[in-house]
Tab-separated table of C-alpha atoms in Angstrom:
chain	number	residue	atom	x	y	z
A	1	UNK	CA	87.782	97.611	118.938
A	2	UNK	CA	88.931	94.548	120.863
A	3	UNK	CA	92.538	94.428	121.873
A	4	UNK	CA	94.230	91.187	121.091
A	5	UNK	CA	96.766	89.907	123.599
A	6	UNK	CA	98.236	86.994	121.736
A	7	UNK	CA	101.627	87.557	119.974
A	8	UNK	CA	101.431	89.753	116.881
A	9	UNK	CA	103.781	89.907	113.956
A	10	UNK	CA	103.948	93.708	113.520
A	11	UNK	CA	106.903	94.430	115.828
A	12	UNK	CA	108.970	91.705	114.193
A	13	UNK	CA	108.124	93.160	110.810
A	14	UNK	CA	109.182	96.604	111.828
A	15	UNK	CA	112.396	95.362	113.219
A	16	UNK	CA	113.193	93.425	110.031
A	17	UNK	CA	112.166	96.184	107.590
A	18	UNK	CA	113.735	99.202	109.226
A	19	UNK	CA	117.328	100.251	109.593
A	20	UNK	CA	117.705	102.395	112.773
A	21	UNK	CA	120.519	104.727	113.738
A	22	UNK	CA	121.378	106.313	117.020
A	23	UNK	CA	122.908	109.770	117.087
A	24	UNK	CA	123.795	111.396	120.399
A	25	UNK	CA	121.462	108.963	122.228
A	26	UNK	CA	118.447	109.712	119.929
A	27	UNK	CA	117.002	106.942	117.828
A	28	UNK	CA	116.438	107.728	114.126
A	29	UNK	CA	113.989	107.350	112.621
A	30	UNK	CA	111.813	107.821	115.639
A	31	UNK	CA	109.889	104.607	116.214
A	32	UNK	CA	106.104	105.212	115.943
A	33	UNK	CA	104.516	104.901	119.385
A	34	UNK	CA	102.039	102.130	120.105
A	35	UNK	CA	99.288	102.328	122.688
A	36	UNK	CA	97.468	99.862	124.947
A	37	UNK	CA	94.007	101.368	124.413
A	38	UNK	CA	92.191	104.015	122.356
A	39	UNK	CA	90.984	107.107	124.280
A	40	UNK	CA	87.747	108.796	123.509
A	41	UNK	CA	88.325	111.871	121.312
A	42	UNK	CA	87.669	115.314	122.737
A	43	UNK	CA	84.130	116.435	122.142
A	44	UNK	CA	85.502	119.550	120.458
A	45	UNK	CA	86.762	117.434	117.500
A	46	UNK	CA	84.206	117.302	114.779
A	47	UNK	CA	84.325	115.568	111.378
A	48	UNK	CA	83.115	117.457	108.282
A	49	UNK	CA	82.340	114.018	106.887
A	50	UNK	CA	81.540	111.065	109.199
A	51	UNK	CA	84.161	108.418	109.653
A	52	UNK	CA	83.469	105.007	108.143
A	53	UNK	CA	79.710	105.593	107.683
A	54	UNK	CA	79.021	102.163	106.176
A	55	UNK	CA	81.536	100.150	108.164
A	56	UNK	CA	80.693	96.974	110.065
A	57	UNK	CA	79.508	97.375	113.727
A	58	UNK	CA	82.450	97.007	116.115
A	59	UNK	CA	84.909	96.720	113.229
A	60	UNK	CA	83.871	93.152	112.521
A	61	UNK	CA	85.887	91.499	109.754
A	62	UNK	CA	84.243	88.771	107.664
A	63	UNK	CA	85.380	85.230	108.461
A	64	UNK	CA	86.330	83.111	105.406
A	65	UNK	CA	86.415	79.367	104.975
A	66	UNK	CA	89.982	78.118	105.172
A	67	UNK	CA	89.965	76.772	101.604
A	68	UNK	CA	88.547	80.047	100.098
A	69	UNK	CA	90.633	81.880	97.502
A	70	UNK	CA	90.819	85.559	98.388
A	71	UNK	CA	92.035	88.141	95.878
A	72	UNK	CA	93.707	91.237	97.307
A	73	UNK	CA	93.627	94.454	95.336
A	74	UNK	CA	95.547	97.730	95.740
A	75	UNK	CA	93.053	100.658	95.389
A	76	UNK	CA	94.125	104.218	94.549
A	77	UNK	CA	92.192	107.394	93.865
A	78	UNK	CA	92.930	111.104	94.090
A	79	UNK	CA	92.172	112.544	97.575
A	80	UNK	CA	88.607	113.898	97.644
A	81	UNK	CA	88.004	112.415	94.165
A	82	UNK	CA	84.259	112.441	94.881
A	83	UNK	CA	84.403	116.226	95.100
A	84	UNK	CA	87.236	117.420	92.916
A	85	UNK	CA	87.573	114.640	90.355
A	86	UNK	CA	91.247	114.214	89.212
A	87	UNK	CA	92.441	117.622	90.595
A	88	UNK	CA	94.519	116.068	93.396
A	89	UNK	CA	95.634	113.308	91.038
A	90	UNK	CA	97.380	115.944	88.945
A	91	UNK	CA	99.408	116.813	92.111
A	92	UNK	CA	99.976	113.091	92.772
A	93	UNK	CA	98.038	113.247	96.032
A	94	UNK	CA	96.359	109.853	96.259
A	95	UNK	CA	94.365	107.974	98.834
A	96	UNK	CA	95.122	104.250	99.246
A	97	UNK	CA	92.950	101.326	100.301
A	98	UNK	CA	92.679	97.522	100.036
A	99	UNK	CA	90.040	95.624	98.054
A	100	UNK	CA	89.163	92.040	99.022
A	101	UNK	CA	87.254	89.558	96.878
A	102	UNK	CA	86.135	86.027	97.878
A	103	UNK	CA	86.122	83.991	94.687
A	104	UNK	CA	83.822	81.388	96.159
A	105	UNK	CA	81.109	83.673	97.368
A	106	UNK	CA	81.729	86.541	94.975
A	107	UNK	CA	81.512	88.994	97.864
A	108	UNK	CA	83.769	92.083	97.951
A	109	UNK	CA	85.080	94.132	100.868
A	110	UNK	CA	87.208	97.293	101.312
A	111	UNK	CA	89.543	98.222	104.151
A	112	UNK	CA	91.318	101.553	104.539
A	113	UNK	CA	92.941	103.559	107.350
A	114	UNK	CA	92.357	107.256	107.484
A	115	UNK	CA	91.857	110.249	109.824
A	116	UNK	CA	88.764	110.478	111.998
A	117	UNK	CA	88.490	114.266	111.619
A	118	UNK	CA	89.957	115.004	108.165
A	119	UNK	CA	93.547	115.541	107.179
A	120	UNK	CA	94.405	119.024	108.415
A	121	UNK	CA	92.862	118.338	111.784
A	122	UNK	CA	95.548	115.674	112.074
A	123	UNK	CA	98.333	117.968	110.791
A	124	UNK	CA	97.746	120.964	113.000
A	125	UNK	CA	96.005	121.648	116.405
A	126	UNK	CA	93.273	124.031	117.359
A	127	UNK	CA	93.371	127.112	119.559
A	128	UNK	CA	90.463	126.854	122.028
A	129	UNK	CA	89.190	129.732	124.066
A	130	UNK	CA	90.176	129.686	127.755
A	131	UNK	CA	92.714	126.879	127.083
A	132	UNK	CA	96.433	127.619	127.244
A	133	UNK	CA	97.594	124.648	125.186
A	134	UNK	CA	96.657	123.488	121.643
A	135	UNK	CA	94.021	120.829	121.239
A	136	UNK	CA	94.738	117.967	118.825
A	137	UNK	CA	92.125	116.047	116.849
A	138	UNK	CA	94.572	113.667	115.243
A	139	UNK	CA	93.257	110.134	115.682
A	140	UNK	CA	93.083	107.751	112.740
A	141	UNK	CA	91.598	104.307	112.440
A	142	UNK	CA	90.897	101.331	110.176
A	143	UNK	CA	87.555	101.005	108.414
A	144	UNK	CA	86.216	97.716	106.935
A	145	UNK	CA	83.002	97.719	104.865
A	146	UNK	CA	81.140	95.625	102.296
A	147	UNK	CA	81.728	96.091	98.612
A	148	UNK	CA	84.331	97.783	96.330
A	149	UNK	CA	83.196	101.014	94.735
A	150	UNK	CA	84.485	100.276	91.293
A	151	UNK	CA	83.325	103.665	89.864
A	152	UNK	CA	85.162	105.653	92.575
A	153	UNK	CA	88.450	103.736	92.257
A	154	UNK	CA	88.480	103.302	88.424
A	155	UNK	CA	87.267	106.740	87.281
A	156	UNK	CA	90.414	108.588	88.198
A	157	UNK	CA	92.460	105.905	89.976
A	158	UNK	CA	93.341	102.220	89.759
A	159	UNK	CA	92.327	98.777	90.997
A	160	UNK	CA	95.346	96.458	90.856
A	161	UNK	CA	95.376	92.694	91.748
A	162	UNK	CA	98.527	92.140	93.860
A	163	UNK	CA	98.137	88.631	95.320
A	164	UNK	CA	95.698	85.786	96.050
A	165	UNK	CA	95.623	84.173	99.494
A	166	UNK	CA	93.701	81.422	101.242
A	167	UNK	CA	90.825	82.032	103.545
A	168	UNK	CA	93.005	80.695	106.391
A	169	UNK	CA	95.651	83.265	105.719
A	170	UNK	CA	93.063	86.045	105.564
A	171	UNK	CA	91.509	84.940	108.889
A	172	UNK	CA	94.935	85.223	110.454
A	173	UNK	CA	95.357	88.671	108.930
A	174	UNK	CA	92.118	89.789	110.533
A	175	UNK	CA	93.709	89.447	113.905
A	176	UNK	CA	96.566	91.626	112.766
A	177	UNK	CA	94.150	94.314	111.439
A	178	UNK	CA	92.437	94.537	114.902
A	179	UNK	CA	95.762	94.686	116.710
A	180	UNK	CA	97.246	97.269	114.347
A	181	UNK	CA	94.166	99.404	114.708
A	182	UNK	CA	93.972	99.114	118.483
A	183	UNK	CA	97.579	100.125	119.045
A	184	UNK	CA	98.347	102.580	116.196
A	185	UNK	CA	96.064	105.532	117.014
A	186	UNK	CA	97.417	108.752	115.692
A	187	UNK	CA	97.727	110.015	112.084
A	188	UNK	CA	101.127	111.492	111.137
A	189	UNK	CA	100.966	113.559	107.994
A	190	UNK	CA	104.661	114.247	107.283
A	191	UNK	CA	107.718	112.194	106.546
A	192	UNK	CA	110.855	114.186	107.615
A	193	UNK	CA	114.169	113.504	105.901
A	194	UNK	CA	117.587	115.098	106.014
A	195	UNK	CA	117.776	115.455	102.190
A	196	UNK	CA	116.042	114.510	98.963
A	197	UNK	CA	118.697	112.022	98.001
A	198	UNK	CA	117.884	108.428	97.122
A	199	UNK	CA	118.963	107.247	100.526
A	200	UNK	CA	118.215	109.993	103.030
A	201	UNK	CA	118.442	109.812	106.812
A	202	UNK	CA	114.805	109.585	107.819
A	203	UNK	CA	113.943	111.405	111.021
A	204	UNK	CA	110.199	110.565	111.102
A	205	UNK	CA	108.029	108.322	108.914
A	206	UNK	CA	104.464	109.320	108.154
A	207	UNK	CA	101.649	107.147	109.516
A	208	UNK	CA	98.763	107.481	107.124
A	209	UNK	CA	96.606	105.596	104.568
A	210	UNK	CA	99.539	104.425	102.461
A	211	UNK	CA	101.572	103.162	105.415
A	212	UNK	CA	98.615	101.032	106.420
A	213	UNK	CA	98.702	99.450	102.963
A	214	UNK	CA	102.402	98.756	103.293
A	215	UNK	CA	101.919	97.221	106.760
A	216	UNK	CA	99.014	95.221	105.459
A	217	UNK	CA	101.083	93.804	102.544
A	218	UNK	CA	104.005	93.022	104.897
A	219	UNK	CA	101.720	91.156	107.238
A	220	UNK	CA	100.342	89.079	104.396
A	221	UNK	CA	103.824	88.311	103.193
A	222	UNK	CA	104.792	87.049	106.622
A	223	UNK	CA	101.746	84.769	106.510
A	224	UNK	CA	102.980	83.267	103.294
A	225	UNK	CA	101.480	85.367	100.545
A	226	UNK	CA	103.395	85.671	97.268
A	227	UNK	CA	103.009	88.971	95.437
A	228	UNK	CA	103.011	89.633	91.732
A	229	UNK	CA	106.369	90.631	90.367
A	230	UNK	CA	104.965	92.601	87.393
A	231	UNK	CA	103.188	95.231	89.448
A	232	UNK	CA	104.685	98.558	90.516
A	233	UNK	CA	102.837	100.707	92.998
A	234	UNK	CA	103.596	104.384	93.838
A	235	UNK	CA	102.745	106.105	97.009
A	236	UNK	CA	102.235	109.760	98.007
A	237	UNK	CA	104.481	111.268	100.652
A	238	UNK	CA	104.313	114.771	102.060
A	239	UNK	CA	107.973	115.303	102.921
A	240	UNK	CA	109.736	117.942	104.946
A	241	UNK	CA	113.528	118.344	104.963
A	242	UNK	CA	115.552	119.382	108.035
A	243	UNK	CA	118.731	118.969	109.869
A	244	UNK	CA	118.544	116.791	113.025
A	245	UNK	CA	115.326	117.538	114.898
A	246	UNK	CA	115.437	118.853	118.441
A	247	UNK	CA	113.095	117.404	121.077
A	248	UNK	CA	111.232	120.144	122.901
A	249	UNK	CA	109.099	118.099	125.265
A	250	UNK	CA	105.534	116.897	125.690
A	251	UNK	CA	102.302	118.877	126.268
A	252	UNK	CA	102.680	118.944	130.052
A	253	UNK	CA	106.437	119.781	130.032
A	254	UNK	CA	105.890	122.757	127.673
A	255	UNK	CA	102.437	124.056	128.633
A	256	UNK	CA	102.411	123.056	132.298
A	257	UNK	CA	99.753	121.253	134.356
A	258	UNK	CA	98.562	121.087	137.930
A	259	UNK	CA	100.228	124.417	138.871
A	260	UNK	CA	103.476	123.807	136.991
A	261	UNK	CA	104.607	126.615	134.636
A	262	UNK	CA	106.120	124.513	131.898
A	263	UNK	CA	108.293	126.345	129.350
A	264	UNK	CA	106.592	129.741	128.702
A	265	UNK	CA	108.962	130.833	125.860
A	266	UNK	CA	108.637	127.534	123.994
A	267	UNK	CA	104.889	127.495	124.558
A	268	UNK	CA	104.624	130.992	123.110
A	269	UNK	CA	106.620	130.020	119.988
A	270	UNK	CA	104.465	126.954	119.431
A	271	UNK	CA	101.218	128.892	119.737
A	272	UNK	CA	102.530	131.601	117.407
A	273	UNK	CA	103.533	128.947	114.887
A	274	UNK	CA	100.254	127.127	114.906
A	275	UNK	CA	98.362	130.348	114.600
A	276	UNK	CA	99.502	130.359	110.993
A	277	UNK	CA	97.345	127.315	110.254
A	278	UNK	CA	93.617	126.856	110.701
A	279	UNK	CA	92.534	123.222	110.411
A	280	UNK	CA	88.770	123.789	110.190
A	281	UNK	CA	88.831	126.890	107.926
A	282	UNK	CA	86.144	126.127	105.391
A	283	UNK	CA	87.372	128.983	103.275
A	284	UNK	CA	90.592	127.232	102.497
A	285	UNK	CA	90.884	124.315	99.991
A	286	UNK	CA	93.266	121.375	100.480
A	287	UNK	CA	95.659	122.897	97.927
A	288	UNK	CA	95.577	126.320	99.730
A	289	UNK	CA	96.464	124.648	103.004
A	290	UNK	CA	99.467	122.951	101.318
A	291	UNK	CA	100.611	126.226	99.764
A	292	UNK	CA	100.513	127.905	103.259
A	293	UNK	CA	102.732	125.195	104.691
A	294	UNK	CA	105.227	125.380	101.900
A	295	UNK	CA	105.327	129.170	101.984
A	296	UNK	CA	105.928	129.219	105.712
A	297	UNK	CA	108.760	126.720	105.809
A	298	UNK	CA	110.569	128.464	102.864
A	299	UNK	CA	110.325	131.886	104.383
A	300	UNK	CA	110.919	131.027	108.031
A	301	UNK	CA	113.170	127.936	107.600
A	302	UNK	CA	111.581	126.286	110.610
A	303	UNK	CA	108.769	123.938	111.483
A	304	UNK	CA	107.314	122.424	114.660
A	305	UNK	CA	106.248	118.731	114.430
A	306	UNK	CA	103.980	116.934	116.890
A	307	UNK	CA	104.929	113.277	116.866
A	308	UNK	CA	104.545	110.531	119.513
A	309	UNK	CA	102.825	113.052	121.895
A	310	UNK	CA	105.942	115.243	121.789
A	311	UNK	CA	106.875	118.504	120.088
A	312	UNK	CA	109.983	118.721	117.912
A	313	UNK	CA	111.748	121.668	116.336
A	314	UNK	CA	112.792	121.135	112.752
A	315	UNK	CA	115.645	123.410	111.420
A	316	UNK	CA	114.421	123.362	107.786
A	317	UNK	CA	116.747	123.169	104.864
A	318	UNK	CA	116.509	123.169	101.120
A	319	UNK	CA	114.423	121.869	99.372
A	320	UNK	CA	112.234	122.463	102.490
A	321	UNK	CA	109.106	120.531	101.413
A	322	UNK	CA	107.936	118.296	98.574
A	323	UNK	CA	105.048	116.034	97.600
A	324	UNK	CA	106.607	112.874	96.117
A	325	UNK	CA	104.896	109.992	94.403
A	326	UNK	CA	107.476	107.202	94.207
A	327	UNK	CA	107.530	103.387	93.778
A	328	UNK	CA	107.822	101.088	96.775
A	329	UNK	CA	108.256	97.423	95.946
A	330	UNK	CA	105.789	94.789	97.003
A	331	UNK	CA	107.092	92.355	99.697
A	332	UNK	CA	109.563	89.906	98.289
A	333	UNK	CA	110.337	92.152	95.307
A	334	UNK	CA	112.717	94.549	97.019
A	335	UNK	CA	113.179	96.559	100.176
A	336	UNK	CA	109.884	97.852	101.657
A	337	UNK	CA	109.842	101.151	103.437
A	338	UNK	CA	107.137	101.506	106.085
């Protein structure tokens, strides 16, 4: 993907939409780290299903005529709907995407952001023989492709018109899509809060398919889009609950490099923790993976999170973990949480 160097609106949006707090010199919630370039993934990382198989070469986004009218749709369907039907929908575990329709040409497009190597490869690392540290396969990226699969989105999910913009606005948004994709590289599965109250202290926000949709809507709003006021959209969150997280260090600080010894005790604890989870285990279903996580945090009252290339210790507290499916207003209709 091409990296755009002209000013982008994303960081302004984040500053406006987030309320940050500083406790003991630590900034909460932790700002999601942005990068200047995308590294090549380790050859060990394999996708069970190929990423963006019908996407445009080089991530090319269609160029609209300035006067075109472009309808924007929120698309929702249960995770792995093509395989399990509405099973994940019953648990309120949904995948989100954006549908785009040019009213002049009649052509449709879809864009979504998701993990390159499937969800649990992003949530937990791998133990690799003859390697002392865990290996992460946690990149995510945007995909843009022709068409909207009506059957997929409508059979167990929804297609909802949220706004109509001009071709000029959409072309400006295309720059944002490239920039967001080129700088936001890593999938973050979990949102971590201090409680399940209506206004919790958020320690970490997830960075997943639904947060891409929220950023997309916010960017459109900044470009002048007006959203429907009669639409309510809910989003899935995998939430963990803990007291204030403790920073342990990055991979090199903990596991050592170039002859340094790192932190052997912490390294041992992390490897023991991650041994409880097997990202590529074909014998385990999505739901079984979730049950293993919930069982562990309830029994052990601890969790280790990898966020911004750093390891964090989470002192877990009741209710420990939840899957929530809650409304977040469209821009201009309330406070938007990224």
